[in-house]
């Protein structure tokens, strides 16, 4: 009996090991069948009963790899002997772990508000995550989206950002439209590259399972069976954010992240995020989480920098307020 097993989204070199070390181990564990690997296909020859037994065990290996993005010879032996690896046993007891990134590195909710974002994502379909740079708002949101995709809760991930920030103009950048836009979307690519193996990520981007696009590309769409994240939402206009929010279709989860202290629009009062937070306040199934300096997980100096800027802004506001009072009293 012959059987072909497709290894979808797998880098054969990573999966089978250098010089096929891991593949040779699998072959030694199943001496009664003949295994041949060609590209992304595994060919199995042997008696039907032996092939069935192999498929059940090999399915554990594939499931582990897809879940944890890592496979070692030790893990293969654990799965073959006990049906579960030490990684699965340990990871299952840690509720802060959202997903396992590349090389099996766990992506955790590391701060109180990151944990709250994790909890609220299971309760509400629309979440606003507001706070300063470095608090992990977007990274945590993308981890939640990757987890939902792995668990087959949704069919696609859609990540978006306003295309133009800080007064810059796309027209002055070299290249075609994709080359002009990609630098603005790079932080989203960076997060995905931490959590999904390169080969699998490339396939997801090609077949549309993961879509990364400027906000303007969302117009006219209905986003169903998807995890949708809008990053840097403070730089959307009122009409843009309204347009985005009304894209929500069936079985969709939306997370909108932004920092209201870093609005790059010509008039800060035109920020769609600020108005949306006021208009939508109190609607059930919409959650708003305010991150603060305590959630900053970048270099220790980032927290000090944010705090210094906050103090400067407060001081500037006080000076302006006094100037207005003095003019009124004249």
PDB file of C-alpha atoms in Angstrom:
ATOM      1  CA  UNK A   1       0.000   0.000   0.000  1.00  0.00           C
ATOM      2  CA  UNK A   2       1.248   3.484  -0.914  1.00  0.00           C
ATOM      3  CA  UNK A   3       0.246   6.748   0.811  1.00  0.00           C
ATOM      4  CA  UNK A   4       1.157  10.387   0.283  1.00  0.00           C
ATOM      5  CA  UNK A   5       1.096  12.887   3.157  1.00  0.00           C
ATOM      6  CA  UNK A   6       1.230  16.585   2.264  1.00  0.00           C
ATOM      7  CA  UNK A   7       3.297  18.749   4.611  1.00  0.00           C
ATOM      8  CA  UNK A   8       1.543  22.087   4.174  1.00  0.00           C
ATOM      9  CA  UNK A   9       3.359  25.230   5.252  1.00  0.00           C
ATOM     10  CA  UNK A  10       6.448  23.384   6.421  1.00  0.00           C
ATOM     11  CA  UNK A  11      10.065  24.143   5.659  1.00  0.00           C
ATOM     12  CA  UNK A  12      11.466  20.615   4.994  1.00  0.00           C
ATOM     13  CA  UNK A  13      14.960  21.595   6.147  1.00  0.00           C
ATOM     14  CA  UNK A  14      13.646  22.852   9.472  1.00  0.00           C
ATOM     15  CA  UNK A  15      11.156  20.014   9.927  1.00  0.00           C
ATOM     16  CA  UNK A  16      13.421  17.091   8.953  1.00  0.00           C
ATOM     17  CA  UNK A  17      16.625  18.576  10.326  1.00  0.00           C
ATOM     18  CA  UNK A  18      20.110  19.228   8.992  1.00  0.00           C
ATOM     19  CA  UNK A  19      21.297  16.182   7.029  1.00  0.00           C
ATOM     20  CA  UNK A  20      17.794  14.718   7.611  1.00  0.00           C
ATOM     21  CA  UNK A  21      18.700  13.922  11.236  1.00  0.00           C
ATOM     22  CA  UNK A  22      15.083  14.140  12.496  1.00  0.00           C
ATOM     23  CA  UNK A  23      13.721  12.331   9.434  1.00  0.00           C
ATOM     24  CA  UNK A  24      16.205   9.481   9.946  1.00  0.00           C
ATOM     25  CA  UNK A  25      15.043   9.202  13.570  1.00  0.00           C
ATOM     26  CA  UNK A  26      11.411   8.897  12.451  1.00  0.00           C
ATOM     27  CA  UNK A  27      12.410   6.187   9.952  1.00  0.00           C
ATOM     28  CA  UNK A  28      14.230   4.240  12.691  1.00  0.00           C
ATOM     29  CA  UNK A  29      11.132   4.407  14.900  1.00  0.00           C
ATOM     30  CA  UNK A  30       9.039   2.807  12.121  1.00  0.00           C
ATOM     31  CA  UNK A  31      11.261   0.111  10.613  1.00  0.00           C
ATOM     32  CA  UNK A  32       8.347  -1.847   9.058  1.00  0.00           C
ATOM     33  CA  UNK A  33       7.444   0.888   6.567  1.00  0.00           C
ATOM     34  CA  UNK A  34       9.380   2.703   3.875  1.00  0.00           C
ATOM     35  CA  UNK A  35       9.441   6.518   4.124  1.00  0.00           C
ATOM     36  CA  UNK A  36      10.564   8.893   1.379  1.00  0.00           C
ATOM     37  CA  UNK A  37      10.495  12.693   1.573  1.00  0.00           C
ATOM     38  CA  UNK A  38      10.277  14.764  -1.611  1.00  0.00           C
ATOM     39  CA  UNK A  39       9.785  18.494  -1.207  1.00  0.00           C
ATOM     40  CA  UNK A  40       6.603  19.054   0.809  1.00  0.00           C
ATOM     41  CA  UNK A  41       5.367  15.482   0.420  1.00  0.00           C
ATOM     42  CA  UNK A  42       6.024  12.376   2.471  1.00  0.00           C
ATOM     43  CA  UNK A  43       5.539   9.032   0.700  1.00  0.00           C
ATOM     44  CA  UNK A  44       4.747   5.967   2.818  1.00  0.00           C
ATOM     45  CA  UNK A  45       4.909   2.320   1.696  1.00  0.00           C
ATOM     46  CA  UNK A  46       3.988  -0.737   3.741  1.00  0.00           C
ATOM     47  CA  UNK A  47       1.179  -2.858   5.112  1.00  0.00           C
ATOM     48  CA  UNK A  48      -2.135  -1.000   5.692  1.00  0.00           C
ATOM     49  CA  UNK A  49      -2.097  -1.649   9.444  1.00  0.00           C
ATOM     50  CA  UNK A  50       1.468  -0.345   9.777  1.00  0.00           C
ATOM     51  CA  UNK A  51       0.694   2.746   7.703  1.00  0.00           C
ATOM     52  CA  UNK A  52      -2.396   3.490   9.824  1.00  0.00           C
ATOM     53  CA  UNK A  53      -0.333   3.217  13.011  1.00  0.00           C
ATOM     54  CA  UNK A  54       2.309   5.510  11.521  1.00  0.00           C
ATOM     55  CA  UNK A  55      -0.265   8.116  10.428  1.00  0.00           C
ATOM     56  CA  UNK A  56      -1.682   8.385  13.941  1.00  0.00           C
ATOM     57  CA  UNK A  57       1.749   8.945  15.463  1.00  0.00           C
ATOM     58  CA  UNK A  58       2.945  11.247  12.693  1.00  0.00           C
ATOM     59  CA  UNK A  59      -0.202  13.353  13.129  1.00  0.00           C
ATOM     60  CA  UNK A  60       0.996  14.086  16.698  1.00  0.00           C
ATOM     61  CA  UNK A  61       4.317  15.324  15.322  1.00  0.00           C
ATOM     62  CA  UNK A  62       2.610  17.573  12.780  1.00  0.00           C
ATOM     63  CA  UNK A  63       0.131  18.920  15.341  1.00  0.00           C
ATOM     64  CA  UNK A  64       2.949  19.702  17.761  1.00  0.00           C
ATOM     65  CA  UNK A  65       4.964  21.491  15.087  1.00  0.00           C
ATOM     66  CA  UNK A  66       2.001  23.582  13.939  1.00  0.00           C
ATOM     67  CA  UNK A  67       1.141  24.507  17.545  1.00  0.00           C
ATOM     68  CA  UNK A  68       4.610  25.227  18.931  1.00  0.00           C
ATOM     69  CA  UNK A  69       6.687  26.011  15.802  1.00  0.00           C
ATOM     70  CA  UNK A  70       9.519  23.795  17.026  1.00  0.00           C
ATOM     71  CA  UNK A  71      10.494  20.147  16.652  1.00  0.00           C
ATOM     72  CA  UNK A  72      13.538  18.440  18.155  1.00  0.00           C
ATOM     73  CA  UNK A  73      14.638  14.820  18.304  1.00  0.00           C
ATOM     74  CA  UNK A  74      13.779  14.797  22.021  1.00  0.00           C
ATOM     75  CA  UNK A  75      10.234  16.001  21.284  1.00  0.00           C
ATOM     76  CA  UNK A  76       9.798  13.334  18.588  1.00  0.00           C
ATOM     77  CA  UNK A  77      10.792  10.619  21.061  1.00  0.00           C
ATOM     78  CA  UNK A  78       8.444  12.009  23.733  1.00  0.00           C
ATOM     79  CA  UNK A  79       5.531  12.105  21.295  1.00  0.00           C
ATOM     80  CA  UNK A  80       6.192   8.575  20.071  1.00  0.00           C
ATOM     81  CA  UNK A  81       6.526   7.142  23.572  1.00  0.00           C
ATOM     82  CA  UNK A  82       3.955   9.095  25.574  1.00  0.00           C
ATOM     83  CA  UNK A  83       1.836  10.875  22.978  1.00  0.00           C
ATOM     84  CA  UNK A  84       2.603  14.229  24.631  1.00  0.00           C
ATOM     85  CA  UNK A  85       5.747  16.325  24.986  1.00  0.00           C
ATOM     86  CA  UNK A  86       7.023  18.017  28.117  1.00  0.00           C
ATOM     87  CA  UNK A  87       6.419  21.313  26.319  1.00  0.00           C
ATOM     88  CA  UNK A  88       2.694  20.579  26.028  1.00  0.00           C
ATOM     89  CA  UNK A  89       2.479  19.472  29.677  1.00  0.00           C
ATOM     90  CA  UNK A  90       4.199  22.608  30.946  1.00  0.00           C
ATOM     91  CA  UNK A  91       2.549  25.053  28.561  1.00  0.00           C
ATOM     92  CA  UNK A  92      -0.990  23.878  29.276  1.00  0.00           C
ATOM     93  CA  UNK A  93      -0.758  25.167  32.863  1.00  0.00           C
ATOM     94  CA  UNK A  94       0.287  28.721  31.984  1.00  0.00           C
ATOM     95  CA  UNK A  95      -2.782  30.858  31.202  1.00  0.00           C
ATOM     96  CA  UNK A  96      -0.619  33.882  30.302  1.00  0.00           C
ATOM     97  CA  UNK A  97       0.768  32.108  27.226  1.00  0.00           C
ATOM     98  CA  UNK A  98      -1.135  33.304  24.158  1.00  0.00           C
ATOM     99  CA  UNK A  99       0.687  31.443  21.410  1.00  0.00           C
ATOM    100  CA  UNK A 100       4.043  29.792  20.740  1.00  0.00           C
ATOM    101  CA  UNK A 101       6.251  31.739  18.353  1.00  0.00           C
ATOM    102  CA  UNK A 102       9.180  30.616  16.252  1.00  0.00           C
ATOM    103  CA  UNK A 103      11.542  28.099  17.853  1.00  0.00           C
ATOM    104  CA  UNK A 104       8.839  27.384  20.422  1.00  0.00           C
ATOM    105  CA  UNK A 105       9.262  30.722  22.185  1.00  0.00           C
ATOM    106  CA  UNK A 106       6.069  31.465  24.156  1.00  0.00           C
ATOM    107  CA  UNK A 107       4.361  34.798  23.565  1.00  0.00           C
ATOM    108  CA  UNK A 108       2.873  35.824  26.904  1.00  0.00           C
ATOM    109  CA  UNK A 109       0.574  38.489  28.224  1.00  0.00           C
ATOM    110  CA  UNK A 110       3.244  40.103  30.392  1.00  0.00           C
ATOM    111  CA  UNK A 111       1.465  43.020  32.066  1.00  0.00           C
ATOM    112  CA  UNK A 112      -1.919  43.509  33.783  1.00  0.00           C
ATOM    113  CA  UNK A 113      -3.443  45.300  30.785  1.00  0.00           C
ATOM    114  CA  UNK A 114      -2.040  42.789  28.305  1.00  0.00           C
ATOM    115  CA  UNK A 115      -3.704  40.076  30.405  1.00  0.00           C
ATOM    116  CA  UNK A 116      -6.908  42.098  30.383  1.00  0.00           C
ATOM    117  CA  UNK A 117      -6.737  42.315  26.580  1.00  0.00           C
ATOM    118  CA  UNK A 118      -6.371  38.526  26.528  1.00  0.00           C
ATOM    119  CA  UNK A 119      -9.420  38.109  28.771  1.00  0.00           C
ATOM    120  CA  UNK A 120     -11.599  40.675  26.980  1.00  0.00           C
ATOM    121  CA  UNK A 121     -10.856  39.099  23.591  1.00  0.00           C
ATOM    122  CA  UNK A 122     -12.820  36.063  24.702  1.00  0.00           C
ATOM    123  CA  UNK A 123     -15.823  38.167  25.732  1.00  0.00           C
ATOM    124  CA  UNK A 124     -16.181  41.008  23.236  1.00  0.00           C
ATOM    125  CA  UNK A 125     -15.966  41.330  19.452  1.00  0.00           C
ATOM    126  CA  UNK A 126     -14.746  44.942  19.398  1.00  0.00           C
ATOM    127  CA  UNK A 127     -11.911  46.154  21.604  1.00  0.00           C
ATOM    128  CA  UNK A 128     -10.112  49.498  21.782  1.00  0.00           C
ATOM    129  CA  UNK A 129      -6.565  49.212  23.173  1.00  0.00           C
ATOM    130  CA  UNK A 130      -5.300  52.710  23.970  1.00  0.00           C
ATOM    131  CA  UNK A 131      -1.911  53.667  25.368  1.00  0.00           C
ATOM    132  CA  UNK A 132       1.639  54.902  24.811  1.00  0.00           C
ATOM    133  CA  UNK A 133       4.352  53.333  22.694  1.00  0.00           C
ATOM    134  CA  UNK A 134       5.991  50.145  23.905  1.00  0.00           C
ATOM    135  CA  UNK A 135       3.070  48.769  25.908  1.00  0.00           C
ATOM    136  CA  UNK A 136       2.610  45.746  23.630  1.00  0.00           C
ATOM    137  CA  UNK A 137      -0.892  46.687  22.451  1.00  0.00           C
ATOM    138  CA  UNK A 138      -0.391  45.684  18.814  1.00  0.00           C
ATOM    139  CA  UNK A 139       1.948  42.761  19.529  1.00  0.00           C
ATOM    140  CA  UNK A 140      -0.537  41.214  21.958  1.00  0.00           C
ATOM    141  CA  UNK A 141      -3.416  41.791  19.535  1.00  0.00           C
ATOM    142  CA  UNK A 142      -1.527  40.068  16.705  1.00  0.00           C
ATOM    143  CA  UNK A 143      -0.679  37.150  19.012  1.00  0.00           C
ATOM    144  CA  UNK A 144      -4.401  36.763  19.765  1.00  0.00           C
ATOM    145  CA  UNK A 145      -5.159  36.776  16.035  1.00  0.00           C
ATOM    146  CA  UNK A 146      -2.498  34.133  15.314  1.00  0.00           C
ATOM    147  CA  UNK A 147      -3.879  31.986  18.134  1.00  0.00           C
ATOM    148  CA  UNK A 148      -7.422  32.229  16.712  1.00  0.00           C
ATOM    149  CA  UNK A 149      -6.125  31.256  13.258  1.00  0.00           C
ATOM    150  CA  UNK A 150      -4.220  28.264  14.633  1.00  0.00           C
ATOM    151  CA  UNK A 151      -7.311  27.131  16.543  1.00  0.00           C
ATOM    152  CA  UNK A 152      -9.397  27.504  13.356  1.00  0.00           C
ATOM    153  CA  UNK A 153     -11.717  29.981  15.076  1.00  0.00           C
ATOM    154  CA  UNK A 154     -11.388  32.303  12.080  1.00  0.00           C
ATOM    155  CA  UNK A 155     -10.273  31.917   8.465  1.00  0.00           C
ATOM    156  CA  UNK A 156      -8.097  34.979   8.000  1.00  0.00           C
ATOM    157  CA  UNK A 157      -6.193  37.749   9.717  1.00  0.00           C
ATOM    158  CA  UNK A 158      -6.441  41.294   8.401  1.00  0.00           C
ATOM    159  CA  UNK A 159      -3.988  43.912   9.654  1.00  0.00           C
ATOM    160  CA  UNK A 160      -4.276  47.556   8.710  1.00  0.00           C
ATOM    161  CA  UNK A 161      -2.778  50.969   9.376  1.00  0.00           C
ATOM    162  CA  UNK A 162      -3.280  54.488   8.072  1.00  0.00           C
ATOM    163  CA  UNK A 163      -0.767  54.751   5.223  1.00  0.00           C
ATOM    164  CA  UNK A 164       0.563  58.243   5.890  1.00  0.00           C
ATOM    165  CA  UNK A 165       1.978  59.317   9.234  1.00  0.00           C
ATOM    166  CA  UNK A 166       3.949  62.166  10.768  1.00  0.00           C
ATOM    167  CA  UNK A 167       3.271  64.464   7.829  1.00  0.00           C
ATOM    168  CA  UNK A 168       5.141  62.224   5.382  1.00  0.00           C
ATOM    169  CA  UNK A 169       3.938  61.763   1.822  1.00  0.00           C
ATOM    170  CA  UNK A 170       3.942  58.441   0.001  1.00  0.00           C
ATOM    171  CA  UNK A 171       4.486  60.168  -3.329  1.00  0.00           C
ATOM    172  CA  UNK A 172       8.054  61.088  -2.364  1.00  0.00           C
ATOM    173  CA  UNK A 173       9.035  57.481  -1.652  1.00  0.00           C
ATOM    174  CA  UNK A 174      10.672  55.422  -4.439  1.00  0.00           C
ATOM    175  CA  UNK A 175       9.131  52.322  -6.022  1.00  0.00           C
ATOM    176  CA  UNK A 176       5.675  51.034  -6.891  1.00  0.00           C
ATOM    177  CA  UNK A 177       2.627  51.231  -4.606  1.00  0.00           C
ATOM    178  CA  UNK A 178       3.581  48.120  -2.582  1.00  0.00           C
ATOM    179  CA  UNK A 179       7.139  49.393  -2.086  1.00  0.00           C
ATOM    180  CA  UNK A 180       5.808  52.787  -0.974  1.00  0.00           C
ATOM    181  CA  UNK A 181       3.355  51.272   1.499  1.00  0.00           C
ATOM    182  CA  UNK A 182       5.405  48.436   3.016  1.00  0.00           C
ATOM    183  CA  UNK A 183       7.567  50.661   5.279  1.00  0.00           C
ATOM    184  CA  UNK A 184       4.400  51.864   7.046  1.00  0.00           C
ATOM    185  CA  UNK A 185       3.256  48.288   7.562  1.00  0.00           C
ATOM    186  CA  UNK A 186       6.638  46.860   8.599  1.00  0.00           C
ATOM    187  CA  UNK A 187       5.856  46.764  12.361  1.00  0.00           C
ATOM    188  CA  UNK A 188       2.986  44.389  11.566  1.00  0.00           C
ATOM    189  CA  UNK A 189       5.265  42.157   9.476  1.00  0.00           C
ATOM    190  CA  UNK A 190       7.814  42.153  12.305  1.00  0.00           C
ATOM    191  CA  UNK A 191       5.280  40.826  14.819  1.00  0.00           C
ATOM    192  CA  UNK A 192       4.069  38.108  12.449  1.00  0.00           C
ATOM    193  CA  UNK A 193       7.647  37.037  11.723  1.00  0.00           C
ATOM    194  CA  UNK A 194       8.123  36.401  15.451  1.00  0.00           C
ATOM    195  CA  UNK A 195       5.106  34.097  15.616  1.00  0.00           C
ATOM    196  CA  UNK A 196       4.819  32.225  12.303  1.00  0.00           C
ATOM    197  CA  UNK A 197       7.615  30.266  10.555  1.00  0.00           C
ATOM    198  CA  UNK A 198       8.843  32.049   7.394  1.00  0.00           C
ATOM    199  CA  UNK A 199       7.607  29.368   4.985  1.00  0.00           C
ATOM    200  CA  UNK A 200       4.136  29.284   6.533  1.00  0.00           C
ATOM    201  CA  UNK A 201       3.920  33.083   6.696  1.00  0.00           C
ATOM    202  CA  UNK A 202       4.869  33.347   3.031  1.00  0.00           C
ATOM    203  CA  UNK A 203       2.067  30.940   2.115  1.00  0.00           C
ATOM    204  CA  UNK A 204      -0.464  32.797   4.283  1.00  0.00           C
ATOM    205  CA  UNK A 205       0.434  36.109   2.638  1.00  0.00           C
ATOM    206  CA  UNK A 206       0.212  34.608  -0.859  1.00  0.00           C
ATOM    207  CA  UNK A 207      -3.165  32.907  -0.435  1.00  0.00           C
ATOM    208  CA  UNK A 208      -4.743  35.800   1.479  1.00  0.00           C
ATOM    209  CA  UNK A 209      -5.068  33.980   4.797  1.00  0.00           C
ATOM    210  CA  UNK A 210      -3.125  36.918   6.228  1.00  0.00           C
ATOM    211  CA  UNK A 211      -3.690  40.313   4.623  1.00  0.00           C
ATOM    212  CA  UNK A 212      -1.748  43.465   5.466  1.00  0.00           C
ATOM    213  CA  UNK A 213      -3.059  46.614   3.839  1.00  0.00           C
ATOM    214  CA  UNK A 214      -3.478  50.363   4.344  1.00  0.00           C
ATOM    215  CA  UNK A 215      -6.780  51.490   5.813  1.00  0.00           C
ATOM    216  CA  UNK A 216      -7.958  52.925   2.485  1.00  0.00           C
ATOM    217  CA  UNK A 217      -8.017  49.391   1.047  1.00  0.00           C
ATOM    218  CA  UNK A 218     -10.786  48.397   3.480  1.00  0.00           C
ATOM    219  CA  UNK A 219     -13.453  50.549   1.815  1.00  0.00           C
ATOM    220  CA  UNK A 220     -16.342  48.544   0.350  1.00  0.00           C
ATOM    221  CA  UNK A 221     -15.385  45.250   2.020  1.00  0.00           C
ATOM    222  CA  UNK A 222     -17.298  43.108   4.497  1.00  0.00           C
ATOM    223  CA  UNK A 223     -14.855  41.400   6.844  1.00  0.00           C
ATOM    224  CA  UNK A 224     -16.293  38.084   8.037  1.00  0.00           C
ATOM    225  CA  UNK A 225     -14.682  35.045   9.720  1.00  0.00           C
ATOM    226  CA  UNK A 226     -11.670  37.216  10.427  1.00  0.00           C
ATOM    227  CA  UNK A 227      -9.527  38.736  13.136  1.00  0.00           C
ATOM    228  CA  UNK A 228      -9.083  42.371  12.127  1.00  0.00           C
ATOM    229  CA  UNK A 229      -6.586  44.734  13.733  1.00  0.00           C
ATOM    230  CA  UNK A 230      -6.324  48.453  13.013  1.00  0.00           C
ATOM    231  CA  UNK A 231      -3.062  49.877  14.316  1.00  0.00           C
ATOM    232  CA  UNK A 232      -2.171  53.565  14.856  1.00  0.00           C
ATOM    233  CA  UNK A 233      -5.874  54.429  14.819  1.00  0.00           C
ATOM    234  CA  UNK A 234      -5.212  57.868  16.318  1.00  0.00           C
ATOM    235  CA  UNK A 235      -4.190  58.910  12.799  1.00  0.00           C
ATOM    236  CA  UNK A 236      -7.525  58.029  11.216  1.00  0.00           C
ATOM    237  CA  UNK A 237     -10.060  60.703  10.402  1.00  0.00           C
ATOM    238  CA  UNK A 238     -13.600  60.484  11.760  1.00  0.00           C
ATOM    239  CA  UNK A 239     -14.942  59.196   8.437  1.00  0.00           C
ATOM    240  CA  UNK A 240     -12.115  56.680   8.015  1.00  0.00           C
ATOM    241  CA  UNK A 241     -12.695  55.066  11.396  1.00  0.00           C
ATOM    242  CA  UNK A 242     -16.459  54.997  10.905  1.00  0.00           C
ATOM    243  CA  UNK A 243     -15.877  53.295   7.550  1.00  0.00           C
ATOM    244  CA  UNK A 244     -13.575  50.749   9.171  1.00  0.00           C
ATOM    245  CA  UNK A 245     -15.915  49.929  12.052  1.00  0.00           C
ATOM    246  CA  UNK A 246     -18.809  49.311   9.677  1.00  0.00           C
ATOM    247  CA  UNK A 247     -16.791  46.657   7.785  1.00  0.00           C
ATOM    248  CA  UNK A 248     -17.481  44.154  10.584  1.00  0.00           C
ATOM    249  CA  UNK A 249     -19.142  40.977   9.292  1.00  0.00           C
ATOM    250  CA  UNK A 250     -20.215  37.686  10.833  1.00  0.00           C
ATOM    251  CA  UNK A 251     -17.788  35.885  13.157  1.00  0.00           C
ATOM    252  CA  UNK A 252     -15.372  38.809  13.154  1.00  0.00           C
ATOM    253  CA  UNK A 253     -13.275  40.252  15.960  1.00  0.00           C
ATOM    254  CA  UNK A 254     -11.895  43.793  15.735  1.00  0.00           C
ATOM    255  CA  UNK A 255      -9.082  45.217  17.845  1.00  0.00           C
ATOM    256  CA  UNK A 256      -8.253  48.907  17.378  1.00  0.00           C
ATOM    257  CA  UNK A 257      -5.009  50.181  18.841  1.00  0.00           C
ATOM    258  CA  UNK A 258      -3.781  53.736  19.173  1.00  0.00           C
ATOM    259  CA  UNK A 259      -1.940  56.352  21.186  1.00  0.00           C
ATOM    260  CA  UNK A 260      -3.937  59.562  21.561  1.00  0.00           C
ATOM    261  CA  UNK A 261      -0.769  61.456  22.588  1.00  0.00           C
ATOM    262  CA  UNK A 262       0.832  60.855  19.164  1.00  0.00           C
ATOM    263  CA  UNK A 263      -1.716  62.193  16.687  1.00  0.00           C
ATOM    264  CA  UNK A 264      -0.063  63.213  13.413  1.00  0.00           C
ATOM    265  CA  UNK A 265      -3.144  64.684  11.732  1.00  0.00           C
ATOM    266  CA  UNK A 266      -3.001  68.430  10.903  1.00  0.00           C
ATOM    267  CA  UNK A 267      -5.768  69.023  13.452  1.00  0.00           C
ATOM    268  CA  UNK A 268      -5.699  66.683  16.441  1.00  0.00           C
ATOM    269  CA  UNK A 269      -9.413  67.248  17.047  1.00  0.00           C
ATOM    270  CA  UNK A 270     -10.118  65.455  13.741  1.00  0.00           C
ATOM    271  CA  UNK A 271      -8.855  62.127  15.126  1.00  0.00           C
ATOM    272  CA  UNK A 272     -11.459  59.445  14.499  1.00  0.00           C
ATOM    273  CA  UNK A 273     -10.182  57.479  17.475  1.00  0.00           C
ATOM    274  CA  UNK A 274     -10.889  60.251  19.998  1.00  0.00           C
ATOM    275  CA  UNK A 275     -14.403  60.755  18.661  1.00  0.00           C
ATOM    276  CA  UNK A 276     -15.138  57.014  18.491  1.00  0.00           C
ATOM    277  CA  UNK A 277     -14.168  56.554  22.132  1.00  0.00           C
ATOM    278  CA  UNK A 278     -16.748  59.199  23.080  1.00  0.00           C
ATOM    279  CA  UNK A 279     -19.538  58.084  20.730  1.00  0.00           C
ATOM    280  CA  UNK A 280     -19.288  54.334  21.406  1.00  0.00           C
ATOM    281  CA  UNK A 281     -18.822  54.577  25.173  1.00  0.00           C
ATOM    282  CA  UNK A 282     -21.319  52.395  27.026  1.00  0.00           C
ATOM    283  CA  UNK A 283     -22.235  50.054  24.163  1.00  0.00           C
ATOM    284  CA  UNK A 284     -22.272  46.439  25.324  1.00  0.00           C
ATOM    285  CA  UNK A 285     -19.813  44.021  23.688  1.00  0.00           C
ATOM    286  CA  UNK A 286     -17.353  46.896  23.135  1.00  0.00           C
ATOM    287  CA  UNK A 287     -14.428  46.988  25.531  1.00  0.00           C
ATOM    288  CA  UNK A 288     -11.866  49.753  26.022  1.00  0.00           C
ATOM    289  CA  UNK A 289      -8.535  49.046  27.697  1.00  0.00           C
ATOM    290  CA  UNK A 290      -6.258  51.913  28.659  1.00  0.00           C
ATOM    291  CA  UNK A 291      -2.587  50.917  28.773  1.00  0.00           C
ATOM    292  CA  UNK A 292      -0.194  53.094  30.756  1.00  0.00           C
ATOM    293  CA  UNK A 293       3.493  53.530  31.549  1.00  0.00           C
ATOM    294  CA  UNK A 294       3.455  50.444  33.783  1.00  0.00           C
ATOM    295  CA  UNK A 295       2.740  48.295  30.710  1.00  0.00           C
ATOM    296  CA  UNK A 296       5.818  49.419  28.772  1.00  0.00           C
ATOM    297  CA  UNK A 297       7.913  46.355  27.979  1.00  0.00           C
ATOM    298  CA  UNK A 298      10.594  47.883  25.744  1.00  0.00           C
ATOM    299  CA  UNK A 299      13.948  49.215  26.953  1.00  0.00           C
ATOM    300  CA  UNK A 300      13.697  50.618  30.489  1.00  0.00           C
ATOM    301  CA  UNK A 301      14.428  54.108  29.118  1.00  0.00           C
ATOM    302  CA  UNK A 302      11.198  54.116  27.087  1.00  0.00           C
ATOM    303  CA  UNK A 303       9.134  54.409  30.260  1.00  0.00           C
ATOM    304  CA  UNK A 304      11.271  57.351  31.426  1.00  0.00           C
ATOM    305  CA  UNK A 305      11.003  59.011  28.009  1.00  0.00           C
ATOM    306  CA  UNK A 306       7.201  58.675  27.939  1.00  0.00           C
ATOM    307  CA  UNK A 307       6.969  60.050  31.466  1.00  0.00           C
ATOM    308  CA  UNK A 308       9.217  63.020  30.590  1.00  0.00           C
ATOM    309  CA  UNK A 309       7.083  63.900  27.575  1.00  0.00           C
ATOM    310  CA  UNK A 310       3.906  63.599  29.662  1.00  0.00           C
ATOM    311  CA  UNK A 311       5.322  66.036  32.217  1.00  0.00           C
ATOM    312  CA  UNK A 312       6.356  68.435  29.455  1.00  0.00           C
ATOM    313  CA  UNK A 313       2.867  68.318  27.899  1.00  0.00           C
ATOM    314  CA  UNK A 314       1.254  68.931  31.275  1.00  0.00           C
ATOM    315  CA  UNK A 315       3.571  71.864  31.938  1.00  0.00           C
ATOM    316  CA  UNK A 316       2.817  73.326  28.491  1.00  0.00           C
ATOM    317  CA  UNK A 317      -0.927  73.035  29.102  1.00  0.00           C
ATOM    318  CA  UNK A 318      -0.600  74.821  32.454  1.00  0.00           C
ATOM    319  CA  UNK A 319       1.370  77.688  30.868  1.00  0.00           C
ATOM    320  CA  UNK A 320      -1.205  78.093  28.087  1.00  0.00           C
ATOM    321  CA  UNK A 321      -4.017  77.992  30.630  1.00  0.00           C
ATOM    322  CA  UNK A 322      -2.392  80.752  32.675  1.00  0.00           C
ATOM    323  CA  UNK A 323      -1.838  82.849  29.549  1.00  0.00           C
ATOM    324  CA  UNK A 324      -5.525  82.542  28.645  1.00  0.00           C
ATOM    325  CA  UNK A 325      -6.574  83.527  32.172  1.00  0.00           C
ATOM    326  CA  UNK A 326      -4.278  86.557  32.107  1.00  0.00           C
ATOM    327  CA  UNK A 327      -5.748  87.721  28.766  1.00  0.00           C
ATOM    328  CA  UNK A 328      -9.269  87.274  30.092  1.00  0.00           C
ATOM    329  CA  UNK A 329      -8.428  89.388  33.139  1.00  0.00           C
ATOM    330  CA  UNK A 330      -6.984  92.262  31.129  1.00  0.00           C
TER     331      UNK A 330
END
